[in-house]
XYZ file of C-alpha atoms in Angstrom:
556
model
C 171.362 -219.544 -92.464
C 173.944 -220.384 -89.718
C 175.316 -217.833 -87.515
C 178.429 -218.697 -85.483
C 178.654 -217.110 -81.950
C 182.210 -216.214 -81.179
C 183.219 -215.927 -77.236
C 184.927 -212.652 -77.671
C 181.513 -210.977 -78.627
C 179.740 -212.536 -75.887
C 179.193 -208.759 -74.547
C 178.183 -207.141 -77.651
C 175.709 -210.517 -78.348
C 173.951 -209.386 -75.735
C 174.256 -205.759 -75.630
C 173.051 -205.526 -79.407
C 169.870 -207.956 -78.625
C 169.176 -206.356 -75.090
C 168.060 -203.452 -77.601
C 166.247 -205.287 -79.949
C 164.437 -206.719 -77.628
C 163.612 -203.452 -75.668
C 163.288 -201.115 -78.161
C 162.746 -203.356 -81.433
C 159.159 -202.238 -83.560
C 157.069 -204.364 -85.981
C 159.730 -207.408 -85.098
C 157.344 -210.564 -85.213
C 160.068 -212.612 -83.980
C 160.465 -215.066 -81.039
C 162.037 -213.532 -78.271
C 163.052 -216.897 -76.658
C 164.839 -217.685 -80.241
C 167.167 -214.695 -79.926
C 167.086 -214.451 -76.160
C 168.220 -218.375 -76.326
C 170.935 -217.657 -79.256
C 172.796 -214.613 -77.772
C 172.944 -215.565 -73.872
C 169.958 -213.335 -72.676
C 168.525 -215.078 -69.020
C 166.767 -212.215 -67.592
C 163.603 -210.481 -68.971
C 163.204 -207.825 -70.985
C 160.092 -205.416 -70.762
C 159.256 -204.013 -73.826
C 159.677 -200.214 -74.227
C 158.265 -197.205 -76.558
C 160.212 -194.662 -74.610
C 162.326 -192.889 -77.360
C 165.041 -191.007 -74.505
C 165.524 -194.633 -73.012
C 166.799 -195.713 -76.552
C 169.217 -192.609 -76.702
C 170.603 -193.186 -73.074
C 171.300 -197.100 -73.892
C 173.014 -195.742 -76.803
C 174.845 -193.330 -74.863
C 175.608 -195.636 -72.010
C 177.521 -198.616 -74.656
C 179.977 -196.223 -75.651
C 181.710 -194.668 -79.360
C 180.173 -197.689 -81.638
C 176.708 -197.628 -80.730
C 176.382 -193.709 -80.354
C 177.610 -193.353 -83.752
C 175.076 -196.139 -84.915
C 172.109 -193.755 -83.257
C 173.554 -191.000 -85.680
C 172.957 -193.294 -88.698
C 169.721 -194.165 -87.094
C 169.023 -190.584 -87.224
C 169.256 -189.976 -91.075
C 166.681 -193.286 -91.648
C 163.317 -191.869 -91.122
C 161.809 -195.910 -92.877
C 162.737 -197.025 -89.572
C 162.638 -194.594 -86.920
C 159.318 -193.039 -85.819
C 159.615 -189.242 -86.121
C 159.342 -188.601 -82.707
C 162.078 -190.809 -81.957
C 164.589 -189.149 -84.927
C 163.936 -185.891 -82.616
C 165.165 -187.689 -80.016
C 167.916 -188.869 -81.875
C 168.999 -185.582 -82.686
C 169.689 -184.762 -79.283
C 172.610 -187.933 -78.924
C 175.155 -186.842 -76.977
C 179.100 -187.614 -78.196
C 180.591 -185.679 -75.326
C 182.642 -187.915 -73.520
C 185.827 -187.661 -70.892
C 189.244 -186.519 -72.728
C 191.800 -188.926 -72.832
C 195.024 -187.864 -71.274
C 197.545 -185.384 -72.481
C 199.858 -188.414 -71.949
C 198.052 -190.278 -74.620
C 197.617 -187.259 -76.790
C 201.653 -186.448 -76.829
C 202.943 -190.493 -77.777
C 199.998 -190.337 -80.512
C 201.072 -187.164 -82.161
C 204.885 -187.881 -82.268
C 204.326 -191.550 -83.462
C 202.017 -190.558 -86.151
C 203.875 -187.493 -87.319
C 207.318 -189.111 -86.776
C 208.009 -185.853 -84.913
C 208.893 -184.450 -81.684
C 205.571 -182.272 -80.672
C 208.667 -179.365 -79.610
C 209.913 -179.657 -82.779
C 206.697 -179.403 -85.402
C 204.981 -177.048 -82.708
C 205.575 -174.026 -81.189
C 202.611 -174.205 -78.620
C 200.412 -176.985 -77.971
C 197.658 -176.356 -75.323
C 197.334 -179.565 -72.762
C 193.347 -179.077 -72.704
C 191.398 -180.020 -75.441
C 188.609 -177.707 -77.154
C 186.200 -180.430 -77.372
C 186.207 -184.661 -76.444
C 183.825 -187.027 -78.547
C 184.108 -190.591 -78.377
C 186.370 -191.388 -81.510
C 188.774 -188.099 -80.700
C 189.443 -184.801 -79.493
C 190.640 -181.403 -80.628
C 193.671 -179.464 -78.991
C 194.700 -175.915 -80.024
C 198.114 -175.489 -81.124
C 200.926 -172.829 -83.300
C 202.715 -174.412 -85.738
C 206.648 -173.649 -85.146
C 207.596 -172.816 -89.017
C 204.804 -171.093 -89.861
C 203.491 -169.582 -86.729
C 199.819 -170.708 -87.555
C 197.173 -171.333 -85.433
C 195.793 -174.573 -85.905
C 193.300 -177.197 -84.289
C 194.475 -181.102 -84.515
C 192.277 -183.429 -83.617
C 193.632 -187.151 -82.694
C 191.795 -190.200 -82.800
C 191.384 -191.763 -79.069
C 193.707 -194.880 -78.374
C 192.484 -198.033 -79.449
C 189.072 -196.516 -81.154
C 189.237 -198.035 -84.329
C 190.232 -201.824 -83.039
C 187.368 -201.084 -79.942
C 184.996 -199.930 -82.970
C 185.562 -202.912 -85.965
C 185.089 -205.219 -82.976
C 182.169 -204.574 -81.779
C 181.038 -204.393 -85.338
C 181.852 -207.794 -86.537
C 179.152 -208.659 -83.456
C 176.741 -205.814 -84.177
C 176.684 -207.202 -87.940
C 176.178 -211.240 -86.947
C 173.105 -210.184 -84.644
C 171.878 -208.077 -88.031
C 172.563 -211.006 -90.056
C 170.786 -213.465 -87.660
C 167.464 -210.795 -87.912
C 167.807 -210.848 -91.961
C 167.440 -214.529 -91.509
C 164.925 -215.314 -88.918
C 162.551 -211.896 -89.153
C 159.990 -210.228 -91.293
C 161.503 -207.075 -89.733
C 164.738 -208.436 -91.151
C 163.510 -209.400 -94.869
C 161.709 -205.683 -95.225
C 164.383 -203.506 -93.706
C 167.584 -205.119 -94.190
C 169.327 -204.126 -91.341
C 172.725 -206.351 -92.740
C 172.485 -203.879 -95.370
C 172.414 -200.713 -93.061
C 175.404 -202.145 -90.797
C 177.158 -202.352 -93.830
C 176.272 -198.724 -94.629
C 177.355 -197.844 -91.152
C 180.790 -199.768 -91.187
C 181.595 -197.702 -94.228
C 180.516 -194.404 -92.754
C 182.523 -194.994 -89.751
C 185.906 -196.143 -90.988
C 185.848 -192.952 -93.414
C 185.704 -191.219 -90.225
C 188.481 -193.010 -88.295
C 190.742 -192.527 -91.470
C 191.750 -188.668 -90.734
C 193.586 -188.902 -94.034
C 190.531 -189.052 -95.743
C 188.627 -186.005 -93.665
C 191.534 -184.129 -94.728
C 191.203 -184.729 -98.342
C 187.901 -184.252 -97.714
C 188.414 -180.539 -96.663
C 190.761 -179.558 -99.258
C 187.729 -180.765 -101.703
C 185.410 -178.745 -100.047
C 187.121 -175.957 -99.863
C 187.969 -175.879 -103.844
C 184.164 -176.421 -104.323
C 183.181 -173.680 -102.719
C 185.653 -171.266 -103.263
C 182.911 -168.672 -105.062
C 180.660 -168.683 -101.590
C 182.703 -165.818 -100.025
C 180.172 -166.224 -96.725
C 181.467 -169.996 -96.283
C 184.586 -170.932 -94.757
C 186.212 -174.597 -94.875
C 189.631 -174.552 -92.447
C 192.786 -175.422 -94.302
C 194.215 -179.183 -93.669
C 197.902 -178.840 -93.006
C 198.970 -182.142 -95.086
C 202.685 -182.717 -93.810
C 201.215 -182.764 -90.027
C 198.357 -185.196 -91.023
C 198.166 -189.200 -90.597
C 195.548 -191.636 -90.526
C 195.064 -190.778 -86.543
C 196.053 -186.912 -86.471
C 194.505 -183.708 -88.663
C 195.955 -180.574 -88.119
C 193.931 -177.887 -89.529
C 193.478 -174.831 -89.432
C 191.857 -172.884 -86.359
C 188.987 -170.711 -86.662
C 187.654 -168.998 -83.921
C 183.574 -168.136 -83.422
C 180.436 -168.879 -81.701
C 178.569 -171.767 -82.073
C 175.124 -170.791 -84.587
C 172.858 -172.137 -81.373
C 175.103 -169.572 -78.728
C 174.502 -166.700 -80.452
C 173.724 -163.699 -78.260
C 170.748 -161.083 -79.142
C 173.113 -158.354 -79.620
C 174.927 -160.493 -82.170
C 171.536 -161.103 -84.052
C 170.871 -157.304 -83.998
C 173.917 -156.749 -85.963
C 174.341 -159.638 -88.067
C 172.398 -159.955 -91.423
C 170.961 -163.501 -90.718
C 168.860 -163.567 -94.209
C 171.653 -163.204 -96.428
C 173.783 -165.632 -94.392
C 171.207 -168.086 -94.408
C 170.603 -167.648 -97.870
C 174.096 -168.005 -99.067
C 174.194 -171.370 -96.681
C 170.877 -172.826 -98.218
C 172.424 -172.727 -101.807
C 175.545 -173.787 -100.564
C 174.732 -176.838 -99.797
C 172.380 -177.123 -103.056
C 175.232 -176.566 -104.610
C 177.424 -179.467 -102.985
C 174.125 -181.753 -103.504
C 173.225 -181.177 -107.220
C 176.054 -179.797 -108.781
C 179.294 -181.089 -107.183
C 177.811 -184.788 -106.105
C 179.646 -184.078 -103.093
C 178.291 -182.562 -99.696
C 179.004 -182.327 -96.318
C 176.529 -184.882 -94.297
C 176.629 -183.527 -90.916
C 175.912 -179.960 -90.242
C 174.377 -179.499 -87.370
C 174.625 -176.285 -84.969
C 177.875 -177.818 -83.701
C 179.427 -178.489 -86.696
C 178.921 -174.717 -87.596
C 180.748 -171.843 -86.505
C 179.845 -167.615 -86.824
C 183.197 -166.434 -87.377
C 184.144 -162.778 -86.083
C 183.720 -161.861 -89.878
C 180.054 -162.600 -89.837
C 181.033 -165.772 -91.751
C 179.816 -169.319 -91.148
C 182.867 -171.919 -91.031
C 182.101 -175.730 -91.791
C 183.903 -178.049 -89.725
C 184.178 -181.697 -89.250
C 183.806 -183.507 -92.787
C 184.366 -186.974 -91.235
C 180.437 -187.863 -92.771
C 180.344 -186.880 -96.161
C 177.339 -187.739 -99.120
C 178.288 -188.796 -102.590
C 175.313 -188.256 -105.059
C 175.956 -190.041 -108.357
C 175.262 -187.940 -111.450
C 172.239 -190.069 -112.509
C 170.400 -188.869 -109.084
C 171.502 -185.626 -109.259
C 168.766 -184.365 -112.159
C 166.107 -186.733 -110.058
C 166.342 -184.791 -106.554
C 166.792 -181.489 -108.432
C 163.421 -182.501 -110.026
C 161.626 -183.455 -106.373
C 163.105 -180.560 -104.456
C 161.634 -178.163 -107.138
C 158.272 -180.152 -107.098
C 158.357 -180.266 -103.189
C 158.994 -176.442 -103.448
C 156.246 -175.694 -105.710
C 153.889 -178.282 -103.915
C 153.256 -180.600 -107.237
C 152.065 -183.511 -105.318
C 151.611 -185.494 -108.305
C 155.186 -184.472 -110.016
C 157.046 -185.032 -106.363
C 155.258 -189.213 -106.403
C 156.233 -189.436 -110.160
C 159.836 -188.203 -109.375
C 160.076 -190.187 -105.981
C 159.229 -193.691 -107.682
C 161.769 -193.080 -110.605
C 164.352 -193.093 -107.630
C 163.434 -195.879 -105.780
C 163.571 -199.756 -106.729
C 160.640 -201.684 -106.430
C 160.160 -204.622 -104.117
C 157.858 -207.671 -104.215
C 155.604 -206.471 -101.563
C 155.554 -202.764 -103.348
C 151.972 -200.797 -103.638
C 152.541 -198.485 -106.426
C 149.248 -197.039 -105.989
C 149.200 -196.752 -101.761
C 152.781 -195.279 -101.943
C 151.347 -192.892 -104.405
C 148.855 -191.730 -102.194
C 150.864 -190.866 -99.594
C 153.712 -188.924 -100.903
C 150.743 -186.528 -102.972
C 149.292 -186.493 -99.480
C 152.485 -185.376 -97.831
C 153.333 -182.505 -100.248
C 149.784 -181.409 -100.086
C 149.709 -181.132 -95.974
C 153.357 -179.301 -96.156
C 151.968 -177.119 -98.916
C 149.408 -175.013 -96.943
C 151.710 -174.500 -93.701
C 153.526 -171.382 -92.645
C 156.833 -170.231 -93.204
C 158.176 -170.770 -89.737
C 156.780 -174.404 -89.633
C 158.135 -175.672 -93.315
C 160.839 -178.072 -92.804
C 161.849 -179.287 -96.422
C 164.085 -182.062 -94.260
C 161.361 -183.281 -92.464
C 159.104 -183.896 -95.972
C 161.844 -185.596 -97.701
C 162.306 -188.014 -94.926
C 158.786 -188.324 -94.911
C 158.718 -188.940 -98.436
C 161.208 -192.177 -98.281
C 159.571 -193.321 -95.013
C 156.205 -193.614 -97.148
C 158.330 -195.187 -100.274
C 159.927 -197.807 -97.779
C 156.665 -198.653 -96.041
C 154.866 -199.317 -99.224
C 157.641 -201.626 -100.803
C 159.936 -199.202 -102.616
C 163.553 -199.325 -102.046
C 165.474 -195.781 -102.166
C 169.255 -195.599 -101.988
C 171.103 -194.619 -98.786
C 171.953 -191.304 -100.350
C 168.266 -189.742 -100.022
C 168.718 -190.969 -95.875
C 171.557 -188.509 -95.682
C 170.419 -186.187 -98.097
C 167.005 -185.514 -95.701
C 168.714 -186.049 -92.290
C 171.312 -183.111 -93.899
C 168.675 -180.810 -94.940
C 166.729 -181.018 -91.804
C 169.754 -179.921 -89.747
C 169.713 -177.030 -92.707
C 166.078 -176.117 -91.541
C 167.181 -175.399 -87.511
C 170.223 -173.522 -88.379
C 168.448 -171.329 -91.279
C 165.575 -170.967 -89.557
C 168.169 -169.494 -85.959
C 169.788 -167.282 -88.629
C 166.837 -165.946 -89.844
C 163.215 -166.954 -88.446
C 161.287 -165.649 -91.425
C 163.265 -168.023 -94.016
C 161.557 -169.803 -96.843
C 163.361 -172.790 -98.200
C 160.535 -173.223 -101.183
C 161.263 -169.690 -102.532
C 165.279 -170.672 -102.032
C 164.636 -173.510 -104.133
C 162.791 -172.019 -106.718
C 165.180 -168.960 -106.882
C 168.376 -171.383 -107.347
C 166.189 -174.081 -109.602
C 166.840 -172.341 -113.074
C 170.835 -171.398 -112.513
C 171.418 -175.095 -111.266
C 169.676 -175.941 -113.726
C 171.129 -174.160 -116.549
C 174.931 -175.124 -114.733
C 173.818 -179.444 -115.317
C 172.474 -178.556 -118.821
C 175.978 -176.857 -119.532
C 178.103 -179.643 -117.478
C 176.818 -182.357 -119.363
C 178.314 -180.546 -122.887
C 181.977 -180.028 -120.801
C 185.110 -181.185 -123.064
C 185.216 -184.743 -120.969
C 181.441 -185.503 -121.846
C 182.025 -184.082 -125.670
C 185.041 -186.657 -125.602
C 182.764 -189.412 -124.862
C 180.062 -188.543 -127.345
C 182.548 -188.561 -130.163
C 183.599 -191.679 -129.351
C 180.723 -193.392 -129.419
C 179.980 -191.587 -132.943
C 183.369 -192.732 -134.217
C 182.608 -196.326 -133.331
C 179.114 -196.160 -134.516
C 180.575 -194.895 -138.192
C 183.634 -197.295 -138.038
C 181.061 -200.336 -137.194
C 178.269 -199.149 -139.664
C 179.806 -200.156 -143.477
C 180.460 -203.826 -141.605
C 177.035 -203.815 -140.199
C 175.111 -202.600 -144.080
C 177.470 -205.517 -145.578
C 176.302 -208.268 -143.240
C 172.528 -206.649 -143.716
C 172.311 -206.995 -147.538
C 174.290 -210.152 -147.789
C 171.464 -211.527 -145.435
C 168.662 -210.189 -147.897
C 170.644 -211.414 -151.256
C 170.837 -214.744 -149.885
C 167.342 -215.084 -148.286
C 168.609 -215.404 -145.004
C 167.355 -212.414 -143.585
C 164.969 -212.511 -140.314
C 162.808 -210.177 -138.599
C 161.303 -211.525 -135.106
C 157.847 -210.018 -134.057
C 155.962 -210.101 -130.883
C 152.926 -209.278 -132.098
C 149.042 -210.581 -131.269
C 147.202 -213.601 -133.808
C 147.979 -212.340 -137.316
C 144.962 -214.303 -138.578
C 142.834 -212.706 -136.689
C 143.868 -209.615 -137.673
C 143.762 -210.361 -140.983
C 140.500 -211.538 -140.600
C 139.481 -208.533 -138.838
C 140.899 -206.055 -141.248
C 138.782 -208.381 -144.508
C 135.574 -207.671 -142.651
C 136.488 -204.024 -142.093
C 137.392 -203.676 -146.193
C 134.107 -205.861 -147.186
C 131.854 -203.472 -145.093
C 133.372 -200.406 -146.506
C 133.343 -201.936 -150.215
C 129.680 -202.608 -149.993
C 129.266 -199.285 -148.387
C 130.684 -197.651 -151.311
C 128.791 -199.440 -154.004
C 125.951 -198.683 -152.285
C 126.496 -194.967 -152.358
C 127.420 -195.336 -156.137
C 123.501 -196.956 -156.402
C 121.684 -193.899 -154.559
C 123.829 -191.612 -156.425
C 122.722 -193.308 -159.405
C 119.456 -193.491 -158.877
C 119.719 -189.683 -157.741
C 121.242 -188.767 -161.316
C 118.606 -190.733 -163.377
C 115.711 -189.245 -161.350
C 115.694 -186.473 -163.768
C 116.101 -188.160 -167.267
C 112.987 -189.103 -169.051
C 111.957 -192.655 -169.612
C 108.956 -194.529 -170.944
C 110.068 -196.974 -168.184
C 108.187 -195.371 -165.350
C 107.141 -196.957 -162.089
C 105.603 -195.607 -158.851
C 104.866 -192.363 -161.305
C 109.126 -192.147 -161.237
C 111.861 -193.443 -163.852
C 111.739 -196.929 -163.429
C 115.572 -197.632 -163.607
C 115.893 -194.962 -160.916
C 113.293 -196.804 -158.648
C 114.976 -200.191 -158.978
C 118.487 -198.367 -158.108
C 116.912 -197.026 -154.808
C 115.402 -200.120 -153.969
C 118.484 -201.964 -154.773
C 120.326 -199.541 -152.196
C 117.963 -200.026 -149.592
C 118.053 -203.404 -149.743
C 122.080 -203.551 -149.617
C 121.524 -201.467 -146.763
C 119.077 -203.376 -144.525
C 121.391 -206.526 -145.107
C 124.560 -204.401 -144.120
C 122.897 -203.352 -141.126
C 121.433 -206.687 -140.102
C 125.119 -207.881 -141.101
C 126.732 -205.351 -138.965
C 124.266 -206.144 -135.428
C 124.678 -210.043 -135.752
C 128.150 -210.341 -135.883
C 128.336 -207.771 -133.078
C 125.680 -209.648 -130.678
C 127.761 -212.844 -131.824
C 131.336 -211.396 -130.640
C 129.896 -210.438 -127.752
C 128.970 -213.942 -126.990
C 132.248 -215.233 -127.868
C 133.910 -213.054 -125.564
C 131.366 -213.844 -122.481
């Protein structure tokens, strides 16, 4: 496979392969081949340090800290020690003028900021490297509200350094083991999507507004309000809720605040979102999650949303409740009905480990079960024994593990097992009775209509194919003369079998008739019965032990 090297990625080239080169595991490629192909002169000393990784990340800027985050949900690739690490990637960076911020807003909104606000604070709450968040009052309505605009040039900056970041992936598909096994092309395709849903503020906003409508029942969870005619692709204005960070939280806050039932409600929030709704929010970590003054927990920034198609949804409701109840051998079963095989896959080694992982999880204590943690164990041991899971379990652990540190700050004592088994049966129950909604009915009689519509055509072209002689029926099946032959020996043996009985019998009955015809002292017919039955017998028998000794020969 050819790979073109463009001048304008020169940078990235090398960036990109300065970290494979540093950092890459399990590679069994030749360094001179990429160091050669990208521009690399100087030497690079291999490294196993997991915070050097995250600060080369941190030092290339928006792209590649992002990429870490994706890094972070794939737990096939990543060493655990090094997702910890991950988990601690910084995307604080320096704010971007006010400058910047005011000819963004009024070129996206087509507004003067004076005119569509009535206050719009010069400092922003919070920087990360694709935007940043100002507080503000809308002028009609006198709401508060937060709007967060995309930094200048991000998305151009971003889909170039991309196009580079996927030629280097493509060149390691081509030229790697590491390449053929993990498919990194594949996850920088992933990533490209990820990211450009996040750059399209449009989307996040829809994205709220879903949310929101989805969990309208949780009265403990709050989604902010997207303001829609002061949203573009580059600006969301939505609205502002004040609180504390879950990870600030003071001890005089704890005393008063009923942590269980918050942590509760949050758990089957989000088992909600995952096995009911096929929709969840990917990313909520302690930042992402807000105590309000209420004593409610408000969900922000949905740039990184999951989609679980309705096929998987029954699946991981089935290995969540296994996990849960630690049924090692249910969990595997469940765990290779989600996965795809690959040519290199060891059904019975990937087995193994998965019952192995349960089983260790099983006997530890509440404060150390991390149900995150075990399902990205579970598709690390699926991926390193050949079986292919889709990128939705990746998020769907890396989500739940960020689940495990805030329940476990809003209440130290909470079990995620019992959660599970507590909200099993009503989800449950909820997919039994969505799959009979008025859509699904719809569909069902549908396919019955055409199936009776299509039958009388179908019986015609049946029993015009048997009047005529024309009719065919195709078997698979194993040497019929053989089986034939084997079913004539079985019949012969139980005929003579029979007739034999009839001759004891016989004999039996004419024991006790008189005869002049005596031999032996007995009946003489009856004696020639008998020793016509034992005869029959003896033969049968010998019959019976040659043929066997003789198949067994056969088959040696």
């Amino acid at each position: 496979m050819s790979i073109s090297v463009k001048p304008s990625h020169l940078a990235t080239y090398k960036d990109v392969a300065l970290l494979y080169l540093k950092h890459g595991r399990n590679a069994n490629i030749d360094s001179d081949q990429l160091s050669e192909r990208f521009g690399i002169e100087e030497k690079v000393e291999a490294s196993e340090d997991a915070e050097a990784f995250v600060s080369d990340l941190e030092r290339l800027g928006p792209t590649f800290i992002k990429l870490g985050q994706l890094l972070s949900t794939r737990a096939d690739l990543i060493p655990p020690s090094w997702l910890t690490a991950l988990e601690r990637l910084q995307d604080d960076v320096k704010p971007f003028s006010y400058e910047e911020v005011h000819q963004i807003v009024e070129s996206e909104l087509g507004v003067r900021i004076s005119k569509a606000f009535e206050s719009f604070d010069e400092t922003p709450l919070a920087a990360a490297s694709l935007g940043q968040v100002h507080r503000a009052v809308l002028r009609d309505c006198k709401t508060e509200v937060a709007v967060k605009i995309q930094r200048p040039n991000a998305r151009e900056t971003v889909l170039k350094e991309l196009e580079a970041i996927a030629e280097v992936a493509d060149f390691l598909d081509a030229h790697t083991e590491f390449g053929r096994q993990y498919e990194p092309g594949r996850i920088v395709a992933q990533f490209r999507r990820s990211i450009l849903r996040e750059l399209n503020y449009l989307e996040e906003a829809d994205n709220l507004n879903r949310l929101g409508r989805n969990l309208r029942a949780k009265k403990d969870i709050i989604i902010p309000k997207p303001f829609m005619d002061f949203c573009s692709d580059k600006v969301l204005t939505m609205e502002y809720i004040p609180g504390t960070k879950i990870t600030e939280l003071s001890g005089v806050v704890h005393t008063d605040l009923d942590g269980a039932a918050l942590a509760e409600s949050l758990f089957s929030a989000y088992l909600e979102q995952v096995l009911m709704d096929g929709f969840f929010h990917a990313d909520p970590h302690p930042g992402n999650l807000l105590l309000t003054r209420d004593h409610k927990l408000a969900l922000l920034d949905l740039g990184m949303i999951g989609v679980v198609p309705d096929t998987l949804k029954d699946q991981l409701l089935q290995l969540l409740t296994a996990v849960a109840e630690g049924n090692s051998s249910r969990a595997s079963d469940v765990a290779k009905r989600i996965g795809t095989p690959k040519e290199d896959y060891d059904e019975e080694a990937c087995s193994r480990e998965i019952r192995q992982i349960v089983e260790d999880r099983y006997g530890s204590n509440i404060s150390d079960m991390q149900i995150g943690r075990l399902v990205l164990e579970v598709t690390h041991a699926c991926a390193q024994n050949g079986l292919s899971i889709p990128d939705e379990m990746y998020l769907l652990g890396k989500m739940l593990m960020n689940l495990d540190i805030i329940a476990k700050t809003l209440d130290p004592e909470f079990d995620p097992d019992a959660s599970i088994r507590r909200h099993s049966s009503a989800l449950l129950n909820r997919r039994f009775k969505d799959q009979l909604t008025t859509g699904n009915i719809v569909h069902l009689l549908t396919d019955v209509k055409e199936l009776v519509s299509t039958t009388p055509q179908r019986l015609n072209d049946f029993f015009r194919s048997l009047s005529s002689n024309k009719l065919q029926v195709k078997v698979d099946a194993i040497d019929e003369e053989l089986l034939l032959s084997g079913f004539q020996q079985v019949a012969n043996r139980i005929t003579t079998g029979l007739i034999l009985s009839a001759l004891i019998i016989g004999a039996a009955m004419l024991m006790n008739i008189e005869s002049k015809f005596m031999l032996f002292g007995y009946p003489g017919l009856a004696i020639i019965l008998f020793l016509a039955a034992a005869i029959g017998g003896l033969i049968l028998v010998g019959s019976i032990v040659f043929n066997d000794v003789k198949r067994k020969k056969v088959r040696r």
